[in-house]
């Protein structure tokens, strides 16, 4: 008899010393999955209806993966900076929901590639030991329910796609007006055939409306990609270009495009000066249009790739933009070496002097600009 009493006492002591946990409701099976339209097996958003009125003295246990953002109805509640498990009294959650408290309230969790299996949502009585110390941000209750919560929303994503569509519209207009010139410039096979160096090419005049118009379009696309680079990498010295409303962003974009077009005109004048010094006047125009063709094709391809990735979120946008910048650098460098090879075969000029000409007009400015942009 004494042994049985001792055994019962040991069981009671172990039960009292252990962590107490009782799950009243498990909302895991009730989670609704919103499938992404572009990725298989990845959910951008999951939802579940939670009863906050029953068992008001219980706790709500929420387990979230890294990067998850949680909303009650349309109010931001928690932003998880790492894998997080928190236990909060239901009364505190009900107080946060406030006026919109109903028999069931919608809890929405948004996170890239979120899996419902990684989310814990239970109502019950839990010990304090189950609360995690992972950093989270809990939004305070509104003082005035008539005033909306302040949110900082960037207008750049909307601006980027509107500006990109505007560039495509200008390209369509240019094709209607100058179909022959556009075909000559953006035809990839012309890079290998080097038609610019032929006497019969139609691209023999720089200061004409068709060339200036195309130069403006390509610089609009280039400056738009530059603004995207500044936005995703947070370059402090250039952040003013990507901050503000749509009107300010369009103003910065147009001014930047005009400045880059002016720099293109200066580049051509610079080439003319060096062509005079090196006695290569006939090669200046083909030289400029050959590299313009390479730049144009590269920028259009990069803009297309970045837009597709930006819309579908296949890869991190910052990584995409950075590698696109590196790709542009190396493609331009290969284009310069192709230019040297073509000119060495078609121009009666010593290779040493030709190499000095190419370095002075292309390689040195390229390296200087790359150092400023890439850092």
Short mmCIF file of C-alpha atoms in Angstrom, two decimals:
data_model
loop_
_atom_site.label_atom_id
_atom_site.label_comp_id
_atom_site.label_asym_id
_atom_site.label_seq_id
_atom_site.Cartn_x
_atom_site.Cartn_y
_atom_site.Cartn_z
CA UNK A 1 0.00 0.00 0.00
CA UNK A 2 2.83 2.39 0.89
CA UNK A 3 4.55 1.67 -2.43
CA UNK A 4 1.38 2.59 -4.36
CA UNK A 5 1.08 5.89 -2.47
CA UNK A 6 4.72 6.73 -3.24
CA UNK A 7 4.19 5.92 -6.93
CA UNK A 8 1.11 8.17 -7.12
CA UNK A 9 3.02 10.99 -5.44
CA UNK A 10 5.88 10.65 -7.95
CA UNK A 11 3.42 10.87 -10.85
CA UNK A 12 1.81 13.97 -9.37
CA UNK A 13 5.21 15.62 -8.80
CA UNK A 14 6.29 14.90 -12.38
CA UNK A 15 3.00 16.24 -13.74
CA UNK A 16 3.24 19.43 -11.70
CA UNK A 17 6.87 20.00 -12.61
CA UNK A 18 6.35 19.52 -16.35
CA UNK A 19 5.06 22.07 -18.82
CA UNK A 20 1.29 22.34 -18.97
CA UNK A 21 -0.26 22.50 -22.40
CA UNK A 22 -3.82 21.95 -23.56
CA UNK A 23 -4.94 22.53 -27.15
CA UNK A 24 -8.59 23.52 -27.42
CA UNK A 25 -8.69 24.21 -31.17
CA UNK A 26 -6.17 23.38 -33.89
CA UNK A 27 -6.67 25.60 -36.95
CA UNK A 28 -4.01 23.90 -39.06
CA UNK A 29 -6.41 21.75 -41.12
CA UNK A 30 -8.67 24.79 -41.70
CA UNK A 31 -6.00 26.85 -43.46
CA UNK A 32 -7.03 27.86 -46.98
CA UNK A 33 -4.33 28.01 -49.62
CA UNK A 34 -4.20 30.71 -52.30
CA UNK A 35 -2.18 29.20 -55.14
CA UNK A 36 0.27 31.41 -56.98
CA UNK A 37 -0.56 31.93 -60.64
CA UNK A 38 3.08 31.61 -61.71
CA UNK A 39 4.73 29.06 -59.44
CA UNK A 40 3.75 25.46 -58.77
CA UNK A 41 3.64 24.37 -55.14
CA UNK A 42 4.32 27.85 -53.76
CA UNK A 43 1.72 29.90 -51.93
CA UNK A 44 2.04 33.65 -51.64
CA UNK A 45 -0.86 33.85 -49.20
CA UNK A 46 -2.79 31.58 -46.83
CA UNK A 47 -5.97 32.36 -44.90
CA UNK A 48 -7.88 30.90 -41.96
CA UNK A 49 -11.01 31.94 -40.06
CA UNK A 50 -10.36 32.10 -36.30
CA UNK A 51 -12.96 32.25 -33.51
CA UNK A 52 -11.75 34.83 -30.97
CA UNK A 53 -14.96 34.94 -28.91
CA UNK A 54 -14.96 31.40 -27.57
CA UNK A 55 -12.65 30.56 -24.67
CA UNK A 56 -11.74 34.21 -23.99
CA UNK A 57 -9.29 33.27 -21.23
CA UNK A 58 -7.28 30.97 -23.46
CA UNK A 59 -4.10 31.74 -25.44
CA UNK A 60 -3.41 31.86 -29.17
CA UNK A 61 -0.25 30.10 -30.29
CA UNK A 62 1.13 31.21 -33.64
CA UNK A 63 4.19 29.69 -35.34
CA UNK A 64 5.51 31.57 -38.39
CA UNK A 65 8.33 31.02 -40.88
CA UNK A 66 10.94 33.68 -41.57
CA UNK A 67 9.66 36.70 -43.51
CA UNK A 68 5.96 36.04 -42.84
CA UNK A 69 3.60 39.02 -42.56
CA UNK A 70 0.32 38.50 -40.67
CA UNK A 71 -2.90 40.49 -41.02
CA UNK A 72 -6.09 40.41 -38.98
CA UNK A 73 -8.77 41.32 -41.51
CA UNK A 74 -7.01 44.27 -43.24
CA UNK A 75 -4.75 45.34 -40.35
CA UNK A 76 -1.05 44.50 -40.15
CA UNK A 77 -0.39 42.52 -36.97
CA UNK A 78 2.99 40.77 -36.99
CA UNK A 79 6.11 40.85 -39.17
CA UNK A 80 8.37 37.87 -38.40
CA UNK A 81 12.05 38.61 -39.00
CA UNK A 82 12.97 34.97 -38.31
CA UNK A 83 11.27 31.66 -37.55
CA UNK A 84 8.97 32.65 -34.70
CA UNK A 85 6.57 31.01 -32.24
CA UNK A 86 4.57 33.31 -29.98
CA UNK A 87 1.82 32.75 -27.40
CA UNK A 88 -0.57 35.63 -26.72
CA UNK A 89 -3.80 35.88 -24.69
CA UNK A 90 -6.91 35.79 -26.85
CA UNK A 91 -8.15 38.91 -25.05
CA UNK A 92 -5.09 40.84 -26.30
CA UNK A 93 -5.69 39.67 -29.85
CA UNK A 94 -9.38 40.58 -29.61
CA UNK A 95 -8.43 44.02 -28.36
CA UNK A 96 -6.18 44.46 -31.40
CA UNK A 97 -8.95 43.46 -33.82
CA UNK A 98 -11.23 45.96 -32.04
CA UNK A 99 -14.36 47.02 -33.88
CA UNK A 100 -14.10 44.26 -36.49
CA UNK A 101 -14.29 41.48 -33.88
CA UNK A 102 -16.88 38.94 -35.08
CA UNK A 103 -17.78 35.34 -34.49
CA UNK A 104 -14.95 34.48 -36.89
CA UNK A 105 -12.17 36.79 -38.04
CA UNK A 106 -9.92 36.23 -41.03
CA UNK A 107 -6.22 35.74 -40.35
CA UNK A 108 -4.05 36.21 -43.46
CA UNK A 109 -0.39 35.22 -43.69
CA UNK A 110 1.69 36.46 -46.63
CA UNK A 111 5.19 35.23 -47.36
CA UNK A 112 7.18 34.23 -50.47
CA UNK A 113 6.72 30.50 -51.13
CA UNK A 114 4.90 29.98 -47.82
CA UNK A 115 3.88 26.42 -47.04
CA UNK A 116 0.80 25.85 -44.83
CA UNK A 117 2.64 23.02 -43.11
CA UNK A 118 5.16 25.52 -41.72
CA UNK A 119 2.45 27.51 -39.91
CA UNK A 120 1.22 26.67 -36.41
CA UNK A 121 -2.11 28.12 -35.29
CA UNK A 122 -3.68 26.75 -32.12
CA UNK A 123 -5.94 27.97 -29.35
CA UNK A 124 -5.47 26.56 -25.86
CA UNK A 125 -3.65 26.92 -22.55
CA UNK A 126 0.12 26.96 -22.91
CA UNK A 127 2.97 27.47 -20.49
CA UNK A 128 5.17 30.55 -20.76
CA UNK A 129 8.11 28.32 -21.69
CA UNK A 130 6.67 27.91 -25.19
CA UNK A 131 7.02 31.59 -26.01
CA UNK A 132 9.98 32.26 -28.30
CA UNK A 133 12.35 35.18 -28.06
CA UNK A 134 12.60 35.62 -31.82
CA UNK A 135 12.28 39.28 -32.93
CA UNK A 136 8.81 40.24 -34.15
CA UNK A 137 7.00 43.50 -34.69
CA UNK A 138 3.52 43.78 -33.15
CA UNK A 139 1.54 46.72 -34.40
CA UNK A 140 -0.06 48.90 -31.67
CA UNK A 141 -3.77 49.45 -31.41
CA UNK A 142 -5.18 52.47 -33.21
CA UNK A 143 -6.03 55.39 -30.99
CA UNK A 144 -8.57 56.85 -33.38
CA UNK A 145 -10.48 54.21 -35.41
CA UNK A 146 -11.49 56.88 -37.94
CA UNK A 147 -7.89 57.55 -38.95
CA UNK A 148 -6.21 55.00 -41.22
CA UNK A 149 -2.86 53.53 -40.26
CA UNK A 150 0.06 55.28 -41.97
CA UNK A 151 1.81 53.11 -44.54
CA UNK A 152 4.84 53.89 -46.61
CA UNK A 153 4.18 52.72 -50.14
CA UNK A 154 6.68 53.14 -52.92
CA UNK A 155 5.33 54.36 -56.25
CA UNK A 156 8.34 53.00 -58.13
CA UNK A 157 6.90 49.56 -59.13
CA UNK A 158 3.89 51.24 -60.77
CA UNK A 159 6.14 53.81 -62.41
CA UNK A 160 8.53 51.15 -63.74
CA UNK A 161 5.91 49.22 -65.68
CA UNK A 162 4.14 52.34 -66.96
CA UNK A 163 7.49 53.71 -68.16
CA UNK A 164 8.40 50.37 -69.74
CA UNK A 165 5.12 50.29 -71.66
CA UNK A 166 5.80 53.89 -72.76
CA UNK A 167 9.19 52.85 -74.16
CA UNK A 168 7.58 49.96 -76.06
CA UNK A 169 4.98 52.37 -77.45
CA UNK A 170 7.74 54.69 -78.67
CA UNK A 171 9.52 51.74 -80.29
CA UNK A 172 6.27 50.84 -82.10
CA UNK A 173 5.89 54.43 -83.30
CA UNK A 174 9.52 54.46 -84.46
CA UNK A 175 8.96 51.23 -86.39
CA UNK A 176 6.03 52.80 -88.22
CA UNK A 177 8.00 55.92 -89.15
CA UNK A 178 11.51 54.48 -89.72
CA UNK A 179 11.14 50.71 -90.28
CA UNK A 180 14.34 50.45 -92.34
CA UNK A 181 16.54 52.21 -89.77
CA UNK A 182 15.12 50.20 -86.84
CA UNK A 183 15.69 46.95 -88.72
CA UNK A 184 19.30 47.86 -89.44
CA UNK A 185 20.04 48.84 -85.83
CA UNK A 186 18.46 45.98 -83.87
CA UNK A 187 19.25 43.10 -86.24
CA UNK A 188 21.64 40.80 -84.30
CA UNK A 189 23.26 39.36 -87.44
CA UNK A 190 24.58 42.82 -88.33
CA UNK A 191 26.95 42.58 -85.36
CA UNK A 192 28.83 39.75 -87.07
CA UNK A 193 28.51 41.01 -90.64
CA UNK A 194 29.59 44.53 -89.60
CA UNK A 195 27.32 46.29 -92.13
CA UNK A 196 28.12 49.64 -90.52
CA UNK A 197 31.57 49.50 -92.10
CA UNK A 198 30.15 49.04 -95.59
CA UNK A 199 30.06 51.97 -97.95
CA UNK A 200 26.44 51.17 -98.87
CA UNK A 201 25.04 51.40 -95.35
CA UNK A 202 22.25 53.92 -94.74
CA UNK A 203 23.65 54.89 -91.34
CA UNK A 204 26.08 57.56 -92.46
CA UNK A 205 24.58 60.60 -90.77
CA UNK A 206 24.44 61.14 -87.02
CA UNK A 207 22.68 64.51 -86.69
CA UNK A 208 19.41 63.42 -88.28
CA UNK A 209 15.94 63.10 -86.76
CA UNK A 210 15.76 59.32 -87.06
CA UNK A 211 19.07 58.79 -85.24
CA UNK A 212 18.41 61.33 -82.48
CA UNK A 213 14.93 59.88 -81.93
CA UNK A 214 16.30 56.35 -81.61
CA UNK A 215 19.08 57.56 -79.33
CA UNK A 216 16.46 59.13 -77.06
CA UNK A 217 14.42 55.90 -76.92
CA UNK A 218 17.39 53.71 -76.06
CA UNK A 219 18.54 56.16 -73.40
CA UNK A 220 15.05 56.18 -71.89
CA UNK A 221 15.25 52.39 -71.55
CA UNK A 222 18.81 52.57 -70.19
CA UNK A 223 18.00 55.23 -67.59
CA UNK A 224 14.90 53.27 -66.53
CA UNK A 225 17.08 50.23 -65.82
CA UNK A 226 19.52 52.48 -63.97
CA UNK A 227 16.67 53.75 -61.77
CA UNK A 228 15.64 50.14 -61.07
CA UNK A 229 19.23 49.38 -60.05
CA UNK A 230 19.21 52.31 -57.62
CA UNK A 231 15.85 51.24 -56.19
CA UNK A 232 16.77 47.61 -55.48
CA UNK A 233 20.30 48.31 -54.23
CA UNK A 234 19.48 51.46 -52.19
CA UNK A 235 22.38 53.58 -53.44
CA UNK A 236 22.15 56.43 -50.94
CA UNK A 237 23.72 59.04 -53.22
CA UNK A 238 21.13 58.37 -55.96
CA UNK A 239 18.02 57.49 -53.94
CA UNK A 240 16.43 60.85 -54.75
CA UNK A 241 15.82 59.53 -58.30
CA UNK A 242 13.47 56.77 -57.08
CA UNK A 243 11.67 58.55 -54.24
CA UNK A 244 8.49 60.54 -54.65
CA UNK A 245 5.17 60.24 -56.41
CA UNK A 246 4.60 59.25 -60.03
CA UNK A 247 4.97 62.81 -61.33
CA UNK A 248 8.38 63.22 -59.68
CA UNK A 249 9.59 59.82 -60.92
CA UNK A 250 8.54 60.60 -64.49
CA UNK A 251 10.27 63.98 -64.25
CA UNK A 252 13.53 62.39 -63.05
CA UNK A 253 13.25 59.73 -65.76
CA UNK A 254 12.75 62.20 -68.60
CA UNK A 255 15.49 64.55 -67.36
CA UNK A 256 17.90 61.65 -66.92
CA UNK A 257 17.09 60.34 -70.41
CA UNK A 258 17.74 63.78 -71.92
CA UNK A 259 21.05 64.02 -70.04
CA UNK A 260 22.12 60.60 -71.31
CA UNK A 261 21.11 61.57 -74.85
CA UNK A 262 23.24 64.71 -74.51
CA UNK A 263 26.14 62.53 -73.34
CA UNK A 264 25.65 60.37 -76.45
CA UNK A 265 25.99 63.46 -78.64
CA UNK A 266 29.13 64.44 -76.71
CA UNK A 267 30.47 60.92 -77.20
CA UNK A 268 30.03 61.22 -80.95
CA UNK A 269 31.74 64.63 -80.94
CA UNK A 270 34.54 63.09 -78.85
CA UNK A 271 34.94 60.33 -81.44
CA UNK A 272 35.07 62.88 -84.24
CA UNK A 273 37.84 64.75 -82.48
CA UNK A 274 39.92 61.60 -82.00
CA UNK A 275 39.12 60.47 -85.53
CA UNK A 276 40.63 63.74 -86.75
CA UNK A 277 43.73 63.25 -84.58
CA UNK A 278 44.24 59.64 -85.67
CA UNK A 279 43.22 60.36 -89.28
CA UNK A 280 40.21 58.01 -89.04
CA UNK A 281 37.41 60.37 -90.09
CA UNK A 282 35.66 57.78 -92.26
CA UNK A 283 35.55 55.21 -89.48
CA UNK A 284 33.97 57.42 -86.76
CA UNK A 285 30.34 56.98 -87.87
CA UNK A 286 30.59 53.18 -88.40
CA UNK A 287 32.41 52.90 -85.06
CA UNK A 288 29.61 54.72 -83.21
CA UNK A 289 26.72 52.87 -84.86
CA UNK A 290 28.36 49.46 -84.45
CA UNK A 291 28.57 49.86 -80.67
CA UNK A 292 25.13 51.52 -80.60
CA UNK A 293 23.72 48.37 -82.20
CA UNK A 294 25.31 46.17 -79.51
CA UNK A 295 24.11 48.47 -76.71
CA UNK A 296 20.57 48.64 -78.11
CA UNK A 297 20.14 44.88 -78.48
CA UNK A 298 21.62 44.26 -75.00
CA UNK A 299 19.41 46.85 -73.28
CA UNK A 300 16.22 45.58 -74.93
CA UNK A 301 17.03 41.99 -73.95
CA UNK A 302 17.90 42.98 -70.37
CA UNK A 303 14.73 45.07 -70.06
CA UNK A 304 12.64 42.11 -71.26
CA UNK A 305 14.30 39.65 -68.87
CA UNK A 306 14.06 42.01 -65.87
CA UNK A 307 10.40 42.78 -66.58
CA UNK A 308 9.47 39.08 -66.80
CA UNK A 309 11.33 38.23 -63.58
CA UNK A 310 9.94 41.30 -61.82
CA UNK A 311 6.37 40.31 -62.72
CA UNK A 312 6.72 36.63 -61.79
CA UNK A 313 9.27 36.89 -58.96
CA UNK A 314 11.22 33.83 -60.13
CA UNK A 315 14.51 35.16 -58.76
CA UNK A 316 15.38 37.89 -56.30
CA UNK A 317 15.15 41.19 -58.19
CA UNK A 318 18.33 42.63 -56.69
CA UNK A 319 20.36 39.63 -57.85
CA UNK A 320 18.75 39.83 -61.30
CA UNK A 321 19.57 43.51 -61.75
CA UNK A 322 23.15 43.13 -60.50
CA UNK A 323 23.92 40.20 -62.79
CA UNK A 324 22.26 42.04 -65.68
CA UNK A 325 24.63 44.92 -65.04
CA UNK A 326 27.62 42.57 -65.04
CA UNK A 327 26.33 40.95 -68.25
CA UNK A 328 26.04 44.37 -69.93
CA UNK A 329 29.62 45.20 -68.92
CA UNK A 330 31.06 42.00 -70.41
CA UNK A 331 28.93 42.16 -73.57
CA UNK A 332 30.06 45.73 -74.17
CA UNK A 333 33.68 44.69 -73.55
CA UNK A 334 33.36 41.84 -76.07
CA UNK A 335 31.80 44.32 -78.52
CA UNK A 336 34.82 46.61 -78.16
CA UNK A 337 37.20 43.74 -78.97
CA UNK A 338 35.06 42.78 -81.98
CA UNK A 339 35.25 46.40 -83.09
CA UNK A 340 39.03 46.28 -82.83
CA UNK A 341 39.17 43.04 -84.83
CA UNK A 342 36.90 44.43 -87.60
CA UNK A 343 38.77 47.72 -87.84
CA UNK A 344 42.16 46.00 -87.92
CA UNK A 345 41.02 44.04 -91.00
CA UNK A 346 39.30 46.91 -92.81
CA UNK A 347 41.28 50.00 -91.90
CA UNK A 348 44.78 50.60 -93.32
CA UNK A 349 46.20 51.59 -89.96
CA UNK A 350 48.90 50.25 -87.67
CA UNK A 351 47.51 47.92 -85.01
CA UNK A 352 49.36 49.73 -82.24
CA UNK A 353 47.80 53.09 -83.12
CA UNK A 354 44.40 51.42 -83.56
CA UNK A 355 44.71 49.83 -80.10
CA UNK A 356 45.53 53.22 -78.58
CA UNK A 357 42.52 54.72 -80.35
CA UNK A 358 40.16 52.01 -79.02
CA UNK A 359 41.53 52.27 -75.47
CA UNK A 360 41.22 56.05 -75.47
CA UNK A 361 37.70 56.21 -76.89
CA UNK A 362 36.10 53.10 -75.36
CA UNK A 363 38.00 51.14 -72.72
CA UNK A 364 39.04 54.00 -70.45
CA UNK A 365 35.53 55.62 -70.35
CA UNK A 366 33.96 52.16 -69.88
CA UNK A 367 36.13 51.31 -66.89
CA UNK A 368 35.54 54.73 -65.32
CA UNK A 369 31.74 54.50 -65.68
CA UNK A 370 31.72 50.88 -64.44
CA UNK A 371 33.65 51.89 -61.34
CA UNK A 372 31.08 54.60 -60.57
CA UNK A 373 28.00 52.42 -61.21
CA UNK A 374 29.14 49.05 -59.84
CA UNK A 375 31.16 50.54 -57.00
#
